[in-house]
Coordinates of C-alpha atoms in Angstrom, one line a residue:
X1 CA 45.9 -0.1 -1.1
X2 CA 42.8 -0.7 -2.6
X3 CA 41.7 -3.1 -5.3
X4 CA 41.8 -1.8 -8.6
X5 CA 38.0 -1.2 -9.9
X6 CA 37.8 -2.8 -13.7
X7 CA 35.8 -1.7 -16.5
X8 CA 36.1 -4.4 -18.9
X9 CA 39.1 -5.5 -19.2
X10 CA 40.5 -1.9 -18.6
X11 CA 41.0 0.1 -15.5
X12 CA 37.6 2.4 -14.7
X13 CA 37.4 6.2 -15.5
X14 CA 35.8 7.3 -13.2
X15 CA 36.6 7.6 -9.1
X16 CA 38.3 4.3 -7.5
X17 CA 37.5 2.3 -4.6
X18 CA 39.4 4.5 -2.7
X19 CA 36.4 6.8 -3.0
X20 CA 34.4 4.1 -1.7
X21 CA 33.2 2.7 1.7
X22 CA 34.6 -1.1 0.8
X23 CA 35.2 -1.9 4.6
X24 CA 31.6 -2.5 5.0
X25 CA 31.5 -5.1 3.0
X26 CA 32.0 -8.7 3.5
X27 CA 34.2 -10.6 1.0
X28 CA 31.4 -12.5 0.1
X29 CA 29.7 -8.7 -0.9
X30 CA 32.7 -7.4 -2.6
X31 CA 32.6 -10.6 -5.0
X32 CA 29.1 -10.1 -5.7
X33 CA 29.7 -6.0 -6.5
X34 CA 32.7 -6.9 -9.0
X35 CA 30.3 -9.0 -10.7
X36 CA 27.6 -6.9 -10.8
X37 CA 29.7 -3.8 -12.5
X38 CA 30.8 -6.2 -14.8
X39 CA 27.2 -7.0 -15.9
X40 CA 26.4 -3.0 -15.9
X41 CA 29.5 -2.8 -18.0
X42 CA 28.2 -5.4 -20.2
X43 CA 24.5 -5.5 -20.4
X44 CA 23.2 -3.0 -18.0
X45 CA 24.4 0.3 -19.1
X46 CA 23.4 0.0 -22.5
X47 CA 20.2 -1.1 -22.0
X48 CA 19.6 2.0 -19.9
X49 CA 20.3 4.0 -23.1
X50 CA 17.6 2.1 -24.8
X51 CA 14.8 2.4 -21.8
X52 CA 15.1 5.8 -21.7
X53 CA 15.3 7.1 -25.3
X54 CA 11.8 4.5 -26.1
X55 CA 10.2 4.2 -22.3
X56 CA 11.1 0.6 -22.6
X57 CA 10.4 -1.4 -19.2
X58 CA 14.1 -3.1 -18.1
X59 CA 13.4 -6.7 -18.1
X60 CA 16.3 -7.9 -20.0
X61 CA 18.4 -6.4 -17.3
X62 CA 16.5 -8.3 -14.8
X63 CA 16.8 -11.0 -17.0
X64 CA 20.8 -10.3 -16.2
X65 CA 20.7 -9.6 -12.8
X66 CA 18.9 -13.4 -12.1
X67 CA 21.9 -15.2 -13.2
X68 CA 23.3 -13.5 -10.1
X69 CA 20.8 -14.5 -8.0
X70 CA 19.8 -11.2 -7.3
X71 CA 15.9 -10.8 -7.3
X72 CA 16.3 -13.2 -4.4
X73 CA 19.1 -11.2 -2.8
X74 CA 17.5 -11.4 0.9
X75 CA 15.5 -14.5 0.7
X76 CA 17.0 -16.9 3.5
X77 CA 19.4 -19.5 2.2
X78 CA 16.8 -22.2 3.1
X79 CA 14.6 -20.7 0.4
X80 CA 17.3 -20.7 -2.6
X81 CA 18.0 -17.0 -2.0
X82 CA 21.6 -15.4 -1.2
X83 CA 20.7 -14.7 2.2
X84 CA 22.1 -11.3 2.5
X85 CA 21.6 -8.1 4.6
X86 CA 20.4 -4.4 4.2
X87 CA 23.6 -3.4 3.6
X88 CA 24.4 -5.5 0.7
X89 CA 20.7 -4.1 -0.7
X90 CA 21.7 -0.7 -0.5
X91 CA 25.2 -1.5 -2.3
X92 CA 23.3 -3.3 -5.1
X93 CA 21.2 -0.9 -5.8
X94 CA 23.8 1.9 -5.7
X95 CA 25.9 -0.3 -8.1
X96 CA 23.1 -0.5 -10.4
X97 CA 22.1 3.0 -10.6
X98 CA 26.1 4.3 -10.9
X99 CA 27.3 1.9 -13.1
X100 CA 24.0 0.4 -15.1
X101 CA 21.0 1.5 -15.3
X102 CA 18.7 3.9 -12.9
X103 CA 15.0 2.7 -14.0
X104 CA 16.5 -0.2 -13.7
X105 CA 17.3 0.3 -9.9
X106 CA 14.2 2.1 -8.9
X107 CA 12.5 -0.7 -10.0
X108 CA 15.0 -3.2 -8.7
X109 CA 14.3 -1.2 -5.3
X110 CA 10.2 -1.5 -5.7
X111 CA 10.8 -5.5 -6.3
X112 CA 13.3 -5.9 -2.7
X113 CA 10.4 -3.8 -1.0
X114 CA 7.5 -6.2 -2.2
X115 CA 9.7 -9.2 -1.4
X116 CA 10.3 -8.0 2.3
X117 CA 6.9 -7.5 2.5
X118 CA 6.4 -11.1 1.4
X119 CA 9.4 -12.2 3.6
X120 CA 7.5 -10.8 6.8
X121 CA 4.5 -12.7 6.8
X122 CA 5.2 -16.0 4.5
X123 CA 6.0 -18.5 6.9
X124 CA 2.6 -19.7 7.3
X125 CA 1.4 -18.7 3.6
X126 CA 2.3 -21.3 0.5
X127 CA 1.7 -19.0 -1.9
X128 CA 3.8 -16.6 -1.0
X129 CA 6.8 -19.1 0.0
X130 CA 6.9 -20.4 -3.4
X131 CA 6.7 -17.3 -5.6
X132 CA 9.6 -16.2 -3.2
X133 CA 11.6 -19.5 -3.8
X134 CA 11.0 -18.9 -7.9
X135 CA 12.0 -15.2 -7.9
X136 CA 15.7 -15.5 -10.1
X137 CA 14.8 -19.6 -11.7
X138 CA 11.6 -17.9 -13.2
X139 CA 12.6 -14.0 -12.8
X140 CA 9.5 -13.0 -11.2
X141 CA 9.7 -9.5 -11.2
X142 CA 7.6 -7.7 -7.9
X143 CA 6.6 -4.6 -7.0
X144 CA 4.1 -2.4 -4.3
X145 CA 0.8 -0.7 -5.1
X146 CA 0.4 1.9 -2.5
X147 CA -0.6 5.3 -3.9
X148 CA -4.0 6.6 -4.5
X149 CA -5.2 8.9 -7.2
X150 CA -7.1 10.9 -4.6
X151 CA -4.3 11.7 -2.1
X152 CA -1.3 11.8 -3.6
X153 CA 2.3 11.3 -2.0
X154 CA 0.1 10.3 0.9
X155 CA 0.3 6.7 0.1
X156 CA -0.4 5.7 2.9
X157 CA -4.5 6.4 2.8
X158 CA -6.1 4.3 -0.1
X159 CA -9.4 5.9 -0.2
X160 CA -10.1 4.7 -3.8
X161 CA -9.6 1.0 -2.9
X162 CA -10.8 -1.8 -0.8
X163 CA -11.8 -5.3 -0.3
X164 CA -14.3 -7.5 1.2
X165 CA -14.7 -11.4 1.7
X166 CA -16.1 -13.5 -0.5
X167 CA -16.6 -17.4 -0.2
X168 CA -13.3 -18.6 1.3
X169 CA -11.0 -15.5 -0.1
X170 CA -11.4 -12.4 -1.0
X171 CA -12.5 -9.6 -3.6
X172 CA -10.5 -6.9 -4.1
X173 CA -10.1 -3.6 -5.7
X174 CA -7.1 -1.5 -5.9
X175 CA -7.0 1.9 -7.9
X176 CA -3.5 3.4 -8.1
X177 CA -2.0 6.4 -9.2
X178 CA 1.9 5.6 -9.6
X179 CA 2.8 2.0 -9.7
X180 CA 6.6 1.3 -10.7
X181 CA 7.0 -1.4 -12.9
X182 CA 2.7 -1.0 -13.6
X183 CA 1.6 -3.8 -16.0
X184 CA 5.0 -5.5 -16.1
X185 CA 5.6 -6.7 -12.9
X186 CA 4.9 -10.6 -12.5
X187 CA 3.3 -10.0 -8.9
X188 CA 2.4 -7.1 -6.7
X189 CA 2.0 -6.6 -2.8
X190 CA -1.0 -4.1 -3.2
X191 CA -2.8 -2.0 0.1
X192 CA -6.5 -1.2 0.4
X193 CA -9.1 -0.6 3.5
X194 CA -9.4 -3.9 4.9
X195 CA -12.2 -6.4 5.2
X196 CA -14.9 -4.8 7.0
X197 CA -14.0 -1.7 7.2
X198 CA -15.8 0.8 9.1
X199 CA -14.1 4.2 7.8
X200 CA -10.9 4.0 10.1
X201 CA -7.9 4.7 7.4
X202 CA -5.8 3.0 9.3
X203 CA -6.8 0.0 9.1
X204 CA -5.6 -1.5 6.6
X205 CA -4.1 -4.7 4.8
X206 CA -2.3 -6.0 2.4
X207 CA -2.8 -8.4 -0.5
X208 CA -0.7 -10.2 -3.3
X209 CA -2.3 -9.8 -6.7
X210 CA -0.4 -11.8 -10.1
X211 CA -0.1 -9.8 -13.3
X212 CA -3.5 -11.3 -14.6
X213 CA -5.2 -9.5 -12.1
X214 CA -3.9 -5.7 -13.2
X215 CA -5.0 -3.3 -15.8
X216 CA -2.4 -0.7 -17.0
X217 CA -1.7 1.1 -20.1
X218 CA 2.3 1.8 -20.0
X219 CA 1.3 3.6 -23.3
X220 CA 0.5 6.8 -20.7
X221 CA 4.0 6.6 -19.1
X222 CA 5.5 9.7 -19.9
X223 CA 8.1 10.9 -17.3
X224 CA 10.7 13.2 -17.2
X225 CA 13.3 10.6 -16.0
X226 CA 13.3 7.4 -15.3
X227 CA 11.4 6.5 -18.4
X228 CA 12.2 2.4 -18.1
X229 CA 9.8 2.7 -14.6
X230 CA 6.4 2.3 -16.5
X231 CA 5.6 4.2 -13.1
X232 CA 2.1 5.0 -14.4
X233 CA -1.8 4.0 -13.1
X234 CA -3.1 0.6 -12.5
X235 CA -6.4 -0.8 -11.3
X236 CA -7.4 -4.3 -9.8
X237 CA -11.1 -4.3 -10.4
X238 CA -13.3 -6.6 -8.3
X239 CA -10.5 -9.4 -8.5
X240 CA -11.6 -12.7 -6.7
X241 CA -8.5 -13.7 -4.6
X242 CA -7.6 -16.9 -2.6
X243 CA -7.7 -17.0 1.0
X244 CA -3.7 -17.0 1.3
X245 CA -3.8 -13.7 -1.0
X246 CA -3.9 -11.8 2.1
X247 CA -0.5 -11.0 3.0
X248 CA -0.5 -11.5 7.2
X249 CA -3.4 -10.7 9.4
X250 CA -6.5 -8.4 8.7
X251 CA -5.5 -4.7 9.6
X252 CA -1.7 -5.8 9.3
X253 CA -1.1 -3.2 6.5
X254 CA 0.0 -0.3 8.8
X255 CA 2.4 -2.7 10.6
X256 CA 3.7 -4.4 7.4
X257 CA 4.4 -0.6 6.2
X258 CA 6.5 0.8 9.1
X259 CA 8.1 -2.4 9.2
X260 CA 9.8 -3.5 6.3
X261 CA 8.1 -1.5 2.9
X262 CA 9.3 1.7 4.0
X263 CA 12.3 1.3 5.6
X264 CA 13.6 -0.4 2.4
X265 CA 12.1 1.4 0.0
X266 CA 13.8 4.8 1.6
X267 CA 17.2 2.6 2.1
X268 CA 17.2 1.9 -1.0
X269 CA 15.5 4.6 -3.0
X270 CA 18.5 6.6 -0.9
X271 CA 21.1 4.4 -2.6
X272 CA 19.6 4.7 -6.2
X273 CA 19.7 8.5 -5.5
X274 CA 23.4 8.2 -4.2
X275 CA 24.3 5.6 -7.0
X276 CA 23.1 8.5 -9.8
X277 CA 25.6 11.1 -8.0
X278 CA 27.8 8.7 -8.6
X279 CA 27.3 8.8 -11.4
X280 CA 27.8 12.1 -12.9
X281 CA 30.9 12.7 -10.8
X282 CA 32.1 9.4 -12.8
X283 CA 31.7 11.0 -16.0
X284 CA 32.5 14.5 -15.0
X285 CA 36.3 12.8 -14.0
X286 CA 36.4 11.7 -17.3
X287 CA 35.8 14.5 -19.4
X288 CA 37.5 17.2 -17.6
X289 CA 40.3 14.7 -17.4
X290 CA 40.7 14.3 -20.8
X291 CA 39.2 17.8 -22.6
X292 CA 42.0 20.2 -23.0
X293 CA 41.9 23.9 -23.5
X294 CA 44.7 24.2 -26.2
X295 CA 45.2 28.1 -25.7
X296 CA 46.5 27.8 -22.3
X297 CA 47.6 24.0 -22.2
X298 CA 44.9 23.3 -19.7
X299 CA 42.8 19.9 -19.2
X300 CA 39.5 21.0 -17.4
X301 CA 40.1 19.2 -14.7
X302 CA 43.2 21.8 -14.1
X303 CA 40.9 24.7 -13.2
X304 CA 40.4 25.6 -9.9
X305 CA 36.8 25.9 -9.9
X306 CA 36.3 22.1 -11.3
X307 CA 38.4 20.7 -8.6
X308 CA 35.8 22.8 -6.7
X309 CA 32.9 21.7 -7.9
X310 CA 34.1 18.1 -7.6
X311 CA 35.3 17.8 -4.5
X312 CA 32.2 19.2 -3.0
X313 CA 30.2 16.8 -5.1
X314 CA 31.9 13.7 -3.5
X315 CA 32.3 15.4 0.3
X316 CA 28.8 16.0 -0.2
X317 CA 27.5 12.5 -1.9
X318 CA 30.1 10.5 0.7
X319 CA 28.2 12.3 3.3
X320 CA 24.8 10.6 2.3
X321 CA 26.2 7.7 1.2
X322 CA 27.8 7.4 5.2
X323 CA 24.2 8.3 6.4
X324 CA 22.8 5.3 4.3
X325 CA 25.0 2.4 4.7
X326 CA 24.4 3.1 8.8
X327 CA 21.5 2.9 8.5
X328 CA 21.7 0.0 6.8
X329 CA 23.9 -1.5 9.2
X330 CA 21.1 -0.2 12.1
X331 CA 18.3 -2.4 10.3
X332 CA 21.1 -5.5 10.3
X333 CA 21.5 -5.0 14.1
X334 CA 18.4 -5.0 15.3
X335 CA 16.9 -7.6 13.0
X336 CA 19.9 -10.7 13.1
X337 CA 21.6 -9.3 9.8
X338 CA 18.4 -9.7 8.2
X339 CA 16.9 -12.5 10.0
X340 CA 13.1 -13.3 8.8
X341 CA 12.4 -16.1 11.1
X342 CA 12.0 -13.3 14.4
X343 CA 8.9 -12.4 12.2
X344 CA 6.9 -15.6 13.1
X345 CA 6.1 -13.4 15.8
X346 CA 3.5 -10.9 14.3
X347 CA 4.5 -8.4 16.4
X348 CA 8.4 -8.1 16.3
X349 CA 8.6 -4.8 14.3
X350 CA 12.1 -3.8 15.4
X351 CA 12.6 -1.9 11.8
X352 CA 9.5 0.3 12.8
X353 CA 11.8 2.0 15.6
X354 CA 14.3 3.9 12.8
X355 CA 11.7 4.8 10.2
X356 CA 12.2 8.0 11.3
X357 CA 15.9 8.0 10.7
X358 CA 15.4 6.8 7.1
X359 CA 13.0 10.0 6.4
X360 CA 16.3 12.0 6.9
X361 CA 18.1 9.6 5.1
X362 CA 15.9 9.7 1.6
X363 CA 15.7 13.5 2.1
X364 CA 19.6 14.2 2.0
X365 CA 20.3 11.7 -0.6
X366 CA 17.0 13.2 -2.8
X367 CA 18.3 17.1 -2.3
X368 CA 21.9 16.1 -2.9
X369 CA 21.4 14.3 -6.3
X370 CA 19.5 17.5 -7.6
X371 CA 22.2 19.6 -6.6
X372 CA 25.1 17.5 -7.7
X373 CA 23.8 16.3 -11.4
X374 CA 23.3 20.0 -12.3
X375 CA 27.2 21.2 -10.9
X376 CA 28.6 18.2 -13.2
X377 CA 26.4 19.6 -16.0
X378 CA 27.9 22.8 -15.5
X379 CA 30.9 21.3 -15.0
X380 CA 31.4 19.5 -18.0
X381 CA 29.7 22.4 -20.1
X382 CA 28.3 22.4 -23.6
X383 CA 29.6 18.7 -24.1
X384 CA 27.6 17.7 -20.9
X385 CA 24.7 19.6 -22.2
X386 CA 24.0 16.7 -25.1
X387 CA 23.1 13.2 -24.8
X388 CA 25.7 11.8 -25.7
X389 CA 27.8 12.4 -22.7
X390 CA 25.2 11.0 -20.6
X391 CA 24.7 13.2 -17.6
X392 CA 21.5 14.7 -19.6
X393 CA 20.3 11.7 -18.9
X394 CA 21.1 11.1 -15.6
X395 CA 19.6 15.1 -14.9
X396 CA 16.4 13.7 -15.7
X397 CA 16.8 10.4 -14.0
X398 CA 17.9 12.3 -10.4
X399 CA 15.3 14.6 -10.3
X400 CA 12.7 12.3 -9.4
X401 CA 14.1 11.6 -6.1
X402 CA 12.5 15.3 -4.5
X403 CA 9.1 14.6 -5.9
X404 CA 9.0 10.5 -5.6
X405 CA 6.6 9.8 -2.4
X406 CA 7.4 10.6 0.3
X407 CA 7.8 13.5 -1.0
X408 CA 10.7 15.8 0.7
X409 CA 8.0 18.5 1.6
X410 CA 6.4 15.9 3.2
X411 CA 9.3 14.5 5.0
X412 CA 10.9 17.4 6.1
X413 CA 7.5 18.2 8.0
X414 CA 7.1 14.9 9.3
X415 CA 10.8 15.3 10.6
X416 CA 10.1 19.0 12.2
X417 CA 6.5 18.4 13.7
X418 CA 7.6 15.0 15.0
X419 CA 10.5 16.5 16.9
X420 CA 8.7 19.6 17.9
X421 CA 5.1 18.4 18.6
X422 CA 5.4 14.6 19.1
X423 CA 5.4 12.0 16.7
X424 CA 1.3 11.9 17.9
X425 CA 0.8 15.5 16.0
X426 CA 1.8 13.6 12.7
X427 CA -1.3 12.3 12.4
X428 CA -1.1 10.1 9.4
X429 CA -4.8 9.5 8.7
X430 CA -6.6 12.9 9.9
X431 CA -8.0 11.5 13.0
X432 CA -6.9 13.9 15.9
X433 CA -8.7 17.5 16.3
X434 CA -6.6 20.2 16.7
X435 CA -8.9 22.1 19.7
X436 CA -6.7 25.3 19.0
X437 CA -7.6 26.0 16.2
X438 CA -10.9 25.2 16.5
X439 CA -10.9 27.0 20.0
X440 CA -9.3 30.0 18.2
X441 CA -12.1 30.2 15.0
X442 CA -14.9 29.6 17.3
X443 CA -13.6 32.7 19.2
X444 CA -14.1 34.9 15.9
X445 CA -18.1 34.3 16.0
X446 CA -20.9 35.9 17.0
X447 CA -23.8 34.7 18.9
X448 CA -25.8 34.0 16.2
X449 CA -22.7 32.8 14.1
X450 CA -22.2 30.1 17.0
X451 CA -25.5 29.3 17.0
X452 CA -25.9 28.5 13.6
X453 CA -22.9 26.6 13.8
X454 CA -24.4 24.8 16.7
X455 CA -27.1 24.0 15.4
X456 CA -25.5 22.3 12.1
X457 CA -23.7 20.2 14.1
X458 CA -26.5 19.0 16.0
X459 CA -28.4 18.4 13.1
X460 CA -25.2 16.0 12.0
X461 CA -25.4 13.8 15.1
X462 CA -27.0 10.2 14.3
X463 CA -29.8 9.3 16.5
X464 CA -28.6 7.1 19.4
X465 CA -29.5 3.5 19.3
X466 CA -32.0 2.3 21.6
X467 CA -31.4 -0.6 23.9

């Protein structure tokens, strides 16, 4: 039988461990996850009330989550971290966003993907060794800069940022578009062009920048959901950064990406997604549990169509929760459970082999949260229609998951091209020429329309260089 799941010092309202996948967990994990749902039940959860009703940024809950040792949560042992895996990530986050707060574990999510990225290439870097040994003792709050104001969702192609060398480090600028946590965060793993540049998008590379270093105005923060985030624009102007600022080699920023930003941003993004389900089936149980129809002697929970709309709600959330936590446990097998020492080899990328796996997995979990927040609104009704209930808020919260880069638009192509045309056609920064087309347009002109068009392109070619 399973353990009884507490809320205080009473039994919890909503759906019991029996609900949940507990056998993945070590004992060591399921220790840490009773601890943590106590600390939603008694800090977390009503903090979230306060972020979200005056945008204000969750550090007191990080604050909280430190005495657990959690902003270090996969920092080796050796480094004063807890050690653990990508499955224990996933669950933390999940427990934060069903149980505590949501902004909270979007930006709890954006601070584990800027420590992997750290974690990948600090074993030769002192700066980055010791932020990452002062993370909970100091609560150093990180996060990533990726996005560009000029290309959207496609973070992956800064073309509003760069950096050069200067002296013995580096000047840098960094214009983003959405930065979680943007002007609060302590540090930032931020990605521009690189150093000599030469118009090739992909080459690119990564840099740590501290909090001095960023403008923001989390006055402009206006969101929908998620209103702790502060997801809003930042700008690193011209910054003059040390020489161990530059987070691996030169050109290491598509690498570092594939590796270890993505797959646990979309793990864990996935769980947040998954936690706010959670969520609303939570509260749904415990409303239509306890609100009775008095006309017909009824609860709620008695009708039919409820039980309906609740049991697909978990068959379908269990299902992306499932798809997750194997994931999970895929990144723990082919990296040691999480071991950061096989990266003193630059070019062990075994995470970069599933990233394609975790677009699915973020794309589930972001279409199911939509669809499940809005059947326990209607199953809860009027009640669940006002604040104080809390699913309102939690509407809001879930419905960032479609539009939060990658988009699902944009992974749902990425999924169907890939499979269809190669995972060469997905050309990420617009290098490859698709001769069809062109083949097929060209067929359309004229003489004279070709030869115009000829002679454009002629007149584009640079002169070749002379021996």
């Amino acid at each position: 039988m399973a353990d009884v799941k507490m809320w205080g010092k009473e039994e919890f309202w909503g759906l019991g461990f029996e609900w949940d996948p507990q056998w993945l967990l070590s004992p060591a994990q399921k220790a840490l996850q009773s601890k943590l749902i106590a600390l939603c039940e008694s800090t977390l959860r009503a903090n979230a009330v306060e972020s979200d009703a005056s945008y204000i940024y969750p550090r007191k809950n990080f604050e909280a989550l430190a005495t657990l040792g959690l902003l270090s949560l996969n920092v080796p042992k050796e480094l004063g971290g807890l050690g653990e895996n990508h499955v224990c990530a996933a669950m933390v986050v999940e427990t934060i966003a069903r149980y505590g707060c949501p902004s909270t574990a979007m930006c709890y999510t954006m601070h584990l993907g800027a420590t992997a990225a750290a974690l990948l290439r600090h074993h030769d870097n002192p700066i980055l060794t010791d932020i990452l040994k002062r993370l909970d003792r100091d609560v150093l709050i990180g996060t990533l800069s990726y996005s560009d104001p000029e290309t959207g969702s496609h973070f992956w192609y800064p073309i509003s940022s760069k950096a050069e060398a200067h002296g013995d480090g580096w000047k840098v600028t960094k214009k983003a578009s959405w930065t979680t946590s943007g002007g609060f965060a302590d540090w930032y793993i931020v990605q521009t062009t690189s150093p000599g540049f030469a118009g090739d998008y992909s080459d690119l590379s990564c840099f740590l920048v501290t909090k001095d270093e960023v403008k923001a105005n989390p006055s402009e923060w206006d969101g929908l959901g998620l209103r702790g985030n502060q997801s809003g624009p930042i700008m690193v102007e011209n910054a003059i950064l040390p020489k161990d600022a530059l987070v691996g080699p030169i050109g290491d920023g598509a690498k570092s990406n594939d590796e270890v930003v993505d797959p646990f941003f979309l793990t864990c993004s996935s769980a947040c997604w998954n936690g706010i389900s959670l969520a609303v089936i939570d509260i749904a149980k415990r409303h239509t549990t306890r609100k009775t129809h008095n006309d017909v002697g009824m609860r709620v929970a008695d009708y039919p169509t409820i039980q309906d709309y609740v049991g697909e709600a978990i068959m379908d959330t269990n299902s992306c929760r499932a798809f997750d936590f194997q994931m999970a446990q895929a990144l723990d097998s082919v990296t040691n459970n999480c071991d950061w020492s096989i990266h003193k080899d630059v070019d062990a990328l075994p995470r970069s082999a599933l990233l394609h796996w975790l677009w699915q997995v973020k794309f589930e979990a972001a279409k199911n949260v939509a669809h499940v927040v809005d059947k326990m609104l209607h199953a809860t009704g009027g009640t669940g229609f006002r604040p104080a209930l809390q699913i309102e808020r939690y509407l809001r919260d879930g419905k960032a998951g479609w539009v939060m880069g990658p988009t699902n638009e944009v992974l749902r192509q990425f999924v169907g091209k890939a499979s269809l045309l190669g995972f060469g056609s997905l050309d990420y920064w617009n290098k490859s020429i698709n001769e069809r087309v062109l083949n097929n347009e060209i067929k359309k002109m004229d003489d004279e329309e070709k030869r115009a068009l000829a002679e454009k392109l002629l007149a584009e070619i640079k002169p070749a260089k002379v021996a």
